Amino acid sequence: MKNIIYVAMSALLLTSCYEDKGNYDYRFDSMNQVDISNVSYQPEAYEGVSGKVIEVQLPLTEDKVQRVEAKLSQTLSDNYDNLDFTWYTAYTATKRDPMTGREVTETVRDTLRTNGYVDLNFPANTDRNYSVIMEVKDRSTDLDYYAKLNVKTRLLFKNSLFFLHQKDGETFLGNVEKIGTMLESRSNAYKTAKPTITDNPFADAVKLGYTSYPYPEVNGLMVFRSNGRGNTYNVFKALDTYNVPLVPAVSSSFVASRVINVGNIANLNVNKCLLSRDGQFYIGKNLPYYTVPGEDAKESLRPGDYSVTAATVTSEYFLLWDAKNNRFIYQSNSDDYGWNLNDIVQNSPRSKQPVLDAKVDFSSLGTLSPVGKTAVYGFIASHNEFFPDAKPQFIFKDADNNFYLYELTPVDAGGKSRGGDAGASESAFTITGKKLPDFHPGSNLASITYNPWFSTNYIFYAKDDNVIRHNLSNGDEQVVYTAPAGYTVSVIKFRTEDAESNSTMSSNLGDLGLYLSIGMNKESNGAVAEIKLTPAADVDESFSLFCDKDSEGNAFGRILDLQFAHVYPYSKDSN
């Protein structure tokens, strides 16, 4: 009891000795404060999914040292004399184990103390990603501040826009990359990738396409030429060509006019159709090559039997309009060409499915019949990863520039439409049609394009200096882009038309399909632009791109075609 009383009295005594003055003043305004939340860097960093990112162009021939400088603001100082910087860096490297001969990975760490900057090493042709923590100690306050940063190599041409432009009678492959807020533009991308080669392999190029595929890894820029041939270039490996024939060596008159891709690469369900200016067509699947349709089958229609002007792909068929005979023709897309590129080179696979008359009955359409009209575009309104219920649709025009929309529904006539029975009398499809009184794309019919990334049934097209969004359901139109004064829009393409946006699987394409690439011309010069749309297809003002010259100030020639090239899977960190 005495002990308890003693402790209590001691506590009371100590309390009575403490005088609370109140009205505290720690004089924070006299303390220096470092604004670490608004730190900026040179080169400029952008806000990626995982935080601030600086991308360094992958050095191709020589090692590179990249200096990264921090830009900090302080309340009581305009220099870094009172600050100590410590940089903690780490990256993963692959090396060969001398004992086992196997490749192993290790994390390489380093600590550097340089005031306001850090120098990072990037070996030639080596992908490297530094995780960096910057520690800043203010000696005047003894406070520490921290910031995180990723500094990584960027593959040459990664997630960038290619275009064909014609200057002084010669065609070149150009390229524009947007890295953060900075543009890197090139009139001759091939010279950038291969600086010692003087040849221009794109001098006779007329059309571009793209294939990005996970297994085997393919990132292929498809280039179609005026002599009926083509090559596929490995975009992110110095534009080396794949040893795969892009198109069959059967027709020098096959000059590509439209590249059609339908499906979802995430579930290996892509079908491709390539149309030529003289009415021929080639077909393909996931990999970067095309083959001839089933002309070897006894009952198949041959190239001279038809002249195709528009086409699309359903879950089971290629469906095409034959302008020569005013009819729809079709072919099963059930061919399987395999997955080994080397086998493809040696075996030159060909389709085994016949090309047949769809025998579509137009009698119920009356004056709306497509007979005598011109088919200008085909598509399917697919928002499903396997598009099983999507119906093919075609836009036609008549001699008075009136436009019409037709929708076809597959008929399973006792299996005849699926089995390709050439003797069957039943139509493979039924058809409905309507006039589009508010659809006026003008003369640039090749610009008409559909994209399944929007829930509303929108068609986009170029007319003069505008890009227009047209609602096929009610005819409403909205201008989504107007070119600068003097320019006429020549070509529009979405970065991707892959249906993966609405897939139940996890998307590997980010928001890729919301970006629209635009080519335009003014007299002998051209320019490229990109806009971003919202999921409702309104303009997203947070992004824009326009470029009419390369980084050396040379004007682009007239734009013939363009194509965005992305890594699979697409990384929003490199957007």
XYZ file of C-alpha atoms in Angstrom:
575
model
C 0.000 0.000 0.000
C 2.873 2.331 0.823
C 4.401 1.645 -2.595
C 1.178 2.499 -4.340
C 0.844 5.756 -2.471
C 4.471 6.609 -3.303
C 3.989 6.104 -7.042
C 0.822 8.172 -7.081
C 2.445 11.058 -5.209
C 5.443 10.998 -7.569
C 3.203 11.221 -10.597
C 1.302 14.119 -9.079
C 4.543 15.912 -8.298
C 5.836 15.558 -11.852
C 2.541 16.809 -13.244
C 2.570 19.862 -11.055
C 6.058 20.732 -12.319
C 4.850 20.859 -16.002
C 3.449 24.183 -17.124
C 1.298 24.094 -20.283
C 1.938 27.388 -22.033
C -0.538 26.675 -24.910
C -0.549 28.674 -28.182
C 2.175 26.494 -29.813
C 4.287 27.892 -32.681
C 6.557 25.421 -34.474
C 7.269 27.988 -37.255
C 6.641 25.564 -40.183
C 6.865 28.524 -42.562
C 10.559 28.796 -41.744
C 11.191 25.147 -42.707
C 12.146 24.192 -46.262
C 9.669 21.861 -47.967
C 10.421 19.708 -51.006
C 7.458 19.155 -53.344
C 8.110 15.494 -54.146
C 4.559 14.919 -55.439
C 5.203 17.129 -58.482
C 8.667 15.912 -59.371
C 9.327 15.908 -63.114
C 12.116 14.368 -65.137
C 14.196 14.918 -68.207
C 13.655 12.971 -70.460
C 9.985 13.500 -69.789
C 8.124 10.776 -67.927
C 4.517 9.909 -68.572
C 1.958 8.401 -66.230
C 1.635 4.704 -67.035
C -0.532 2.089 -65.377
C 2.233 1.293 -62.860
C 3.356 4.887 -62.242
C 5.803 7.281 -63.904
C 7.629 5.809 -66.884
C 10.529 6.996 -69.030
C 11.131 5.109 -72.258
C 14.547 5.060 -73.884
C 14.806 4.048 -77.540
C 16.531 0.674 -77.687
C 20.120 1.273 -78.938
C 20.662 -0.817 -82.067
C 24.422 -0.684 -82.698
C 26.199 0.884 -79.711
C 25.741 0.919 -75.941
C 24.035 4.013 -74.607
C 24.200 5.899 -71.311
C 20.955 7.676 -70.568
C 21.018 10.499 -68.053
C 17.809 11.037 -66.081
C 17.512 14.393 -64.330
C 15.042 15.160 -61.561
C 13.282 18.526 -61.447
C 12.281 19.378 -57.870
C 10.791 22.547 -56.390
C 11.444 23.749 -52.832
C 9.835 26.467 -50.771
C 13.060 28.052 -49.469
C 15.703 27.094 -52.005
C 16.216 27.414 -55.737
C 19.127 24.941 -55.983
C 20.086 21.509 -54.703
C 22.927 22.563 -52.393
C 20.941 21.495 -49.347
C 19.855 18.148 -50.853
C 21.507 14.746 -50.955
C 20.314 12.326 -53.651
C 20.533 8.543 -53.443
C 19.361 6.452 -56.379
C 18.491 2.792 -55.829
C 18.306 0.932 -59.139
C 17.437 -2.652 -60.001
C 16.940 -4.606 -63.217
C 16.605 -8.250 -64.184
C 19.392 -9.697 -66.338
C 19.761 -13.054 -68.028
C 23.080 -14.869 -68.019
C 24.346 -18.361 -68.688
C 25.263 -20.544 -65.699
C 28.864 -21.754 -66.344
C 28.194 -24.989 -64.453
C 24.927 -26.081 -66.090
C 25.007 -24.084 -69.326
C 21.438 -22.960 -68.667
C 20.191 -19.408 -68.810
C 19.294 -18.001 -65.405
C 17.936 -14.642 -64.355
C 19.311 -12.457 -61.620
C 18.397 -9.096 -60.166
C 21.186 -6.562 -60.477
C 21.071 -3.792 -57.877
C 23.087 -0.636 -57.477
C 23.177 2.448 -55.271
C 24.316 5.749 -56.770
C 24.791 9.154 -55.153
C 24.687 11.849 -57.780
C 23.091 15.201 -57.100
C 19.945 15.624 -59.154
C 20.612 13.033 -61.835
C 21.430 9.402 -62.448
C 23.189 7.771 -65.431
C 21.782 4.401 -66.549
C 23.493 1.977 -68.904
C 21.625 0.475 -71.869
C 23.583 -2.160 -73.835
C 22.939 -2.400 -77.586
C 20.106 -4.726 -78.644
C 19.267 -5.566 -75.029
C 15.868 -5.060 -73.469
C 16.284 -3.495 -70.040
C 13.844 -2.183 -67.446
C 15.185 -0.247 -64.457
C 13.125 0.079 -61.292
C 14.385 3.273 -59.679
C 13.783 4.708 -56.217
C 15.000 8.260 -55.727
C 15.732 9.208 -52.114
C 16.152 12.922 -51.402
C 17.461 14.027 -48.003
C 17.061 17.677 -47.029
C 19.957 18.508 -44.697
C 18.263 21.713 -43.546
C 15.344 19.796 -42.019
C 16.778 16.286 -41.797
C 13.687 15.042 -43.685
C 13.720 12.313 -46.361
C 11.587 12.201 -49.514
C 11.059 9.297 -51.929
C 9.827 8.872 -55.503
C 9.526 5.822 -57.748
C 10.237 5.640 -61.463
C 10.590 3.048 -64.230
C 13.162 3.652 -66.966
C 13.014 1.068 -69.719
C 13.973 0.408 -73.288
C 11.408 0.967 -75.967
C 11.562 -1.300 -78.987
C 12.037 0.612 -82.190
C 8.587 1.282 -83.724
C 6.768 -0.226 -80.722
C 3.063 0.694 -80.727
C 3.429 3.271 -83.478
C 1.825 4.424 -86.697
C 3.251 3.458 -90.101
C 2.207 5.036 -93.357
C 2.969 4.854 -97.058
C 3.648 8.247 -98.601
C 4.619 9.150 -102.145
C 7.231 11.794 -102.773
C 8.795 12.702 -106.135
C 7.203 9.634 -107.718
C 8.598 7.164 -105.169
C 6.777 5.522 -102.255
C 8.368 5.380 -98.801
C 7.418 3.796 -95.488
C 7.078 6.492 -92.821
C 6.537 6.199 -89.091
C 5.317 8.304 -86.179
C 5.788 7.352 -82.527
C 4.284 9.190 -79.594
C 6.407 8.626 -76.488
C 4.757 10.349 -73.575
C 4.006 13.768 -75.021
C 6.914 13.726 -77.470
C 6.696 12.814 -81.161
C 9.376 10.941 -83.073
C 8.665 10.993 -86.805
C 10.493 9.501 -89.786
C 10.028 9.866 -93.535
C 11.997 6.673 -94.172
C 11.466 4.139 -91.376
C 13.409 1.452 -93.216
C 16.523 3.636 -93.267
C 16.142 4.140 -89.521
C 15.988 0.388 -88.929
C 18.749 -0.445 -91.417
C 20.974 2.635 -91.760
C 23.578 0.902 -93.936
C 21.101 -0.231 -96.616
C 20.408 2.242 -99.409
C 17.640 0.310 -101.190
C 13.988 1.272 -100.733
C 11.919 -1.936 -100.683
C 8.660 0.037 -100.427
C 8.973 1.884 -103.733
C 6.096 -0.144 -105.264
C 4.004 -0.647 -102.091
C 0.277 0.117 -102.362
C -1.370 -1.233 -99.195
C -0.608 -2.030 -95.557
C -2.004 -4.571 -93.104
C -0.976 -5.937 -89.718
C -0.901 -9.196 -87.777
C -0.027 -9.415 -84.089
C -0.112 -12.952 -82.810
C 1.097 -14.575 -79.542
C 2.160 -18.077 -80.657
C 4.332 -18.289 -82.585
C 5.154 -14.678 -81.813
C 4.387 -12.579 -84.863
C 4.345 -8.796 -85.043
C 4.009 -8.437 -88.768
C 3.545 -5.345 -90.898
C 2.044 -6.686 -94.120
C 3.051 -4.755 -97.234
C 1.234 -5.403 -100.523
C 2.841 -4.358 -103.807
C 1.718 -3.275 -107.249
C 3.184 -6.433 -108.840
C 0.812 -8.738 -106.960
C 3.402 -9.796 -104.373
C 3.918 -8.885 -100.738
C 6.162 -9.199 -97.698
C 5.595 -9.357 -93.961
C 8.071 -7.370 -91.868
C 8.944 -8.102 -88.258
C 8.115 -4.658 -86.932
C 10.110 -4.739 -83.713
C 13.190 -6.518 -85.048
C 14.609 -3.949 -87.440
C 11.956 -4.664 -90.107
C 13.462 -8.035 -91.014
C 11.213 -10.013 -93.345
C 9.527 -13.240 -92.294
C 10.402 -16.125 -94.562
C 6.740 -16.676 -95.410
C 5.071 -15.801 -98.720
C 2.463 -13.196 -97.844
C 0.373 -13.845 -100.958
C 0.419 -16.778 -103.416
C 2.630 -16.365 -106.478
C -0.240 -16.976 -108.875
C -1.310 -13.556 -110.169
C 0.708 -10.451 -111.006
C -2.580 -8.569 -111.496
C -3.589 -9.024 -107.856
C -3.231 -5.465 -106.543
C -4.640 -5.317 -103.017
C -7.560 -2.948 -102.507
C -9.012 -3.847 -99.088
C -7.780 -5.867 -96.111
C -10.558 -7.485 -94.047
C -9.991 -8.956 -90.569
C -12.831 -10.397 -88.491
C -12.635 -12.135 -85.135
C -10.665 -12.193 -81.916
C -6.978 -13.101 -81.840
C -7.169 -13.854 -78.086
C -9.075 -17.082 -78.791
C -7.207 -17.852 -82.066
C -10.322 -17.064 -84.019
C -9.378 -14.659 -86.800
C -10.343 -14.892 -90.465
C -8.821 -12.647 -93.109
C -9.944 -11.770 -96.614
C -7.904 -9.744 -99.087
C -9.584 -8.140 -102.105
C -7.831 -6.986 -105.272
C -8.644 -4.184 -107.660
C -9.503 -6.642 -110.434
C -12.100 -8.612 -108.427
C -9.984 -11.486 -107.100
C -9.706 -12.468 -103.443
C -7.384 -14.399 -101.169
C -8.209 -15.768 -97.719
C -6.324 -16.448 -94.502
C -6.513 -17.262 -90.829
C -4.426 -16.058 -87.883
C -0.896 -16.129 -89.307
C 0.638 -13.557 -91.683
C -0.061 -15.106 -95.060
C -2.925 -15.568 -97.512
C -3.874 -18.443 -99.763
C -6.040 -18.861 -102.837
C -9.714 -19.778 -102.329
C -10.884 -23.299 -103.070
C -10.482 -23.218 -106.847
C -9.044 -26.737 -106.968
C -12.312 -28.295 -105.834
C -14.275 -29.734 -108.759
C -17.460 -27.804 -108.056
C -15.738 -24.537 -107.128
C -16.121 -21.251 -108.958
C -12.856 -20.054 -110.506
C -11.414 -16.491 -110.401
C -12.686 -15.736 -113.907
C -16.207 -16.662 -112.823
C -16.626 -13.709 -110.470
C -15.504 -10.139 -109.732
C -15.613 -9.373 -106.017
C -16.103 -5.791 -104.837
C -17.025 -6.272 -101.157
C -16.755 -9.067 -98.591
C -17.018 -9.976 -94.932
C -16.687 -13.069 -92.745
C -19.265 -14.791 -90.555
C -18.545 -17.430 -87.933
C -18.650 -20.050 -90.705
C -18.279 -18.392 -94.109
C -16.533 -15.883 -96.269
C -19.392 -14.021 -97.962
C -18.659 -11.878 -101.029
C -20.505 -9.847 -103.648
C -19.836 -10.886 -107.243
C -20.370 -7.747 -109.338
C -19.868 -9.663 -112.576
C -22.991 -11.787 -112.042
C -24.959 -9.698 -109.486
C -24.904 -12.394 -106.852
C -23.484 -13.314 -103.476
C -20.888 -16.093 -103.396
C -19.511 -17.803 -100.332
C -16.946 -20.270 -99.017
C -16.540 -22.119 -95.744
C -13.800 -20.719 -93.477
C -13.192 -24.062 -91.770
C -9.724 -24.601 -93.279
C -6.906 -25.292 -90.821
C -3.494 -24.359 -92.152
C -1.460 -25.204 -89.040
C 0.717 -23.058 -86.819
C 4.278 -23.741 -87.970
C 5.619 -20.980 -90.196
C 8.368 -23.209 -91.610
C 5.808 -25.822 -92.665
C 3.806 -23.111 -94.372
C 6.812 -22.047 -96.421
C 7.449 -25.605 -97.604
C 3.896 -26.845 -98.072
C 2.183 -23.738 -99.519
C -1.241 -24.731 -98.113
C -4.315 -24.073 -100.220
C -7.954 -23.935 -99.290
C -9.907 -27.142 -99.852
C -13.315 -25.484 -99.564
C -15.235 -24.686 -102.784
C -16.413 -21.195 -103.708
C -20.165 -21.451 -104.320
C -23.086 -19.392 -105.522
C -25.089 -18.468 -102.409
C -28.258 -18.393 -104.527
C -29.742 -15.567 -102.517
C -33.277 -14.752 -103.653
C -33.779 -10.997 -104.186
C -37.414 -11.189 -105.380
C -38.875 -10.043 -102.052
C -36.853 -6.805 -102.168
C -38.552 -5.343 -105.242
C -36.853 -2.067 -106.225
C -34.498 -2.464 -103.267
C -32.819 -5.390 -105.016
C -28.987 -5.076 -105.085
C -28.928 -6.172 -108.737
C -27.397 -3.375 -110.791
C -26.071 -1.597 -107.731
C -22.439 -1.450 -106.560
C -21.344 -3.152 -103.348
C -18.891 -0.852 -101.561
C -18.436 -2.347 -98.094
C -19.183 -5.492 -96.086
C -19.052 -6.031 -92.310
C -20.584 -7.892 -89.387
C -21.927 -6.118 -86.302
C -20.048 -8.419 -83.960
C -19.593 -7.686 -80.276
C -18.897 -11.263 -79.260
C -15.543 -13.016 -79.094
C -16.728 -15.914 -81.292
C -19.344 -13.855 -83.249
C -21.727 -16.847 -83.686
C -24.880 -14.827 -84.221
C -23.452 -11.905 -86.183
C -25.183 -11.370 -89.506
C -23.254 -10.145 -92.541
C -24.203 -6.676 -93.737
C -23.366 -4.884 -96.990
C -23.565 -1.272 -98.099
C -24.438 -0.694 -101.766
C -24.822 2.431 -103.897
C -26.756 3.065 -107.079
C -25.972 5.261 -110.089
C -27.626 8.264 -108.404
C -25.397 7.977 -105.295
C -28.171 6.604 -103.138
C -26.965 4.117 -100.540
C -28.571 0.932 -99.230
C -27.966 -1.446 -96.351
C -28.562 -5.202 -96.713
C -28.513 -7.804 -93.961
C -28.175 -11.527 -94.680
C -29.145 -14.405 -92.434
C -27.597 -17.870 -92.906
C -30.047 -20.657 -93.705
C -29.410 -24.187 -92.519
C -31.326 -25.912 -95.291
C -30.870 -29.465 -94.137
C -27.176 -28.799 -93.783
C -26.805 -27.782 -97.431
C -25.654 -24.248 -96.671
C -23.101 -25.595 -94.246
C -21.979 -28.529 -96.317
C -21.491 -26.641 -99.548
C -23.770 -28.767 -101.734
C -23.288 -27.143 -105.130
C -26.428 -28.773 -106.432
C -28.680 -27.443 -103.720
C -31.498 -25.225 -104.957
C -32.113 -23.501 -101.639
C -30.599 -20.133 -100.847
C -27.718 -20.214 -98.374
C -28.893 -16.852 -96.975
C -32.050 -14.822 -96.751
C -31.831 -11.066 -97.222
C -33.496 -7.842 -96.071
C -32.695 -4.334 -97.229
C -33.363 -0.660 -96.636
C -32.382 2.679 -98.115
C -29.972 4.934 -96.169
C -31.330 8.414 -96.971
C -28.891 10.235 -94.664
C -25.721 8.406 -95.674
C -23.534 10.592 -97.951
C -19.853 9.538 -97.952
C -19.031 11.277 -101.233
C -16.410 9.826 -103.554
C -14.045 8.375 -100.940
C -15.845 5.047 -100.611
C -12.658 3.180 -99.656
C -12.667 5.044 -96.333
C -15.896 3.434 -95.079
C -15.107 1.392 -91.977
C -16.919 -0.358 -89.138
C -15.590 -1.060 -85.649
C -17.182 -3.444 -83.102
C -15.791 -1.513 -80.115
C -18.893 0.663 -79.861
C -22.237 -0.584 -78.604
C -24.122 1.517 -81.163
C -24.087 0.375 -84.784
C -21.790 3.106 -86.125
C -20.152 3.371 -89.537
C -17.316 5.866 -90.040
C -16.293 7.486 -93.306
C -14.249 10.367 -94.692
C -15.778 13.162 -96.736
C -13.642 16.071 -97.906
C -11.898 17.401 -94.779
C -14.151 15.612 -92.272
C -14.382 12.219 -90.618
C -18.030 11.419 -89.949
C -19.689 8.984 -87.538
C -22.966 7.626 -88.923
C -25.575 5.805 -86.871
C -26.998 3.059 -89.097
C -30.015 2.676 -86.839
C -31.408 6.211 -87.062
C -29.246 8.062 -89.612
C -27.765 10.550 -87.137
C -24.338 11.867 -88.079
C -21.585 13.571 -86.141
C -18.263 15.033 -87.333
C -15.537 13.536 -85.123
C -12.552 15.107 -86.886
C -11.906 18.038 -89.206
C -8.572 18.248 -91.004
C -6.558 21.482 -90.998
C -7.321 23.998 -93.728
C -6.457 22.789 -97.211
C -6.318 19.076 -96.375
C -8.590 16.334 -97.715
C -8.903 13.125 -95.694
C -7.698 10.187 -97.814
C -7.793 7.162 -95.473
C -9.047 6.227 -92.005
C -8.352 3.063 -90.006
C -8.901 2.068 -86.417
C -5.813 0.806 -84.625
C -7.602 -2.518 -84.367
C -10.993 -3.921 -85.334
C -10.485 -7.027 -83.200
C -13.715 -7.915 -81.371
C -11.818 -8.552 -78.141
C -13.092 -5.322 -76.613
C -16.356 -7.038 -75.725
C -14.822 -10.411 -75.002
C -15.633 -12.290 -71.805
C -11.938 -13.126 -71.686
C -9.469 -10.610 -70.241
C -8.639 -8.068 -72.914
C -5.098 -7.971 -74.245
C -5.769 -4.890 -76.329
C -6.405 -2.270 -73.656
C -8.280 0.589 -75.302
C -6.594 0.066 -78.665
C -9.785 -0.024 -80.735
C -10.878 3.415 -79.571
C -8.118 5.161 -81.547
C -8.717 6.233 -85.130
C -5.736 6.796 -87.460
C -6.255 9.368 -90.223
C -4.285 10.141 -93.383
C -4.808 13.376 -95.324
C -3.332 15.231 -98.290
C -2.840 18.821 -99.398
C -1.503 19.101 -102.957
C 1.792 17.135 -103.067
C 2.181 16.839 -99.288
C 0.460 14.721 -96.661
C -0.046 14.405 -92.920
C -1.183 11.795 -90.424
C -3.320 12.251 -87.323
C -4.919 10.178 -84.597
C -7.889 10.827 -82.360
C -9.309 8.856 -79.476
C -12.996 8.098 -79.012
C -14.915 7.158 -75.906
C -16.831 3.837 -75.730
C -19.861 5.890 -76.828
C -17.849 7.009 -79.902
C -17.607 10.630 -78.792
C -14.276 12.425 -79.103
C -11.982 11.954 -76.099
C -10.198 15.295 -75.805
C -7.392 13.808 -73.660
C -5.514 12.556 -76.729
C -4.600 13.973 -80.114
C -1.794 13.576 -82.641
C -0.944 15.441 -85.831
C 2.266 15.198 -87.829
C 3.146 16.481 -91.307
C 6.947 16.273 -91.317
C 9.776 14.137 -89.995
C 12.055 15.031 -87.082
C 14.447 16.756 -89.486
C 11.726 19.039 -90.830
C 11.139 17.267 -94.165
C 7.506 17.332 -95.288
C 5.718 14.035 -95.854
C 4.585 13.115 -99.346
C 1.009 12.231 -100.244
C -0.415 9.603 -97.882
C -1.438 6.379 -99.651
C -2.260 4.177 -96.656
C -1.528 3.807 -92.955
C -1.437 1.093 -90.308
C -0.914 1.074 -86.538
C 1.478 -1.649 -85.334
C 1.220 -2.922 -81.763
C 2.800 -5.596 -79.634
C 0.559 -8.467 -78.538
C -0.510 -8.076 -75.827
C -0.910 -4.328 -76.138
C 0.577 -2.298 -73.294
C -1.162 0.882 -72.222
C 2.153 1.871 -70.607
C 3.485 2.436 -74.118
C 0.451 4.242 -75.426
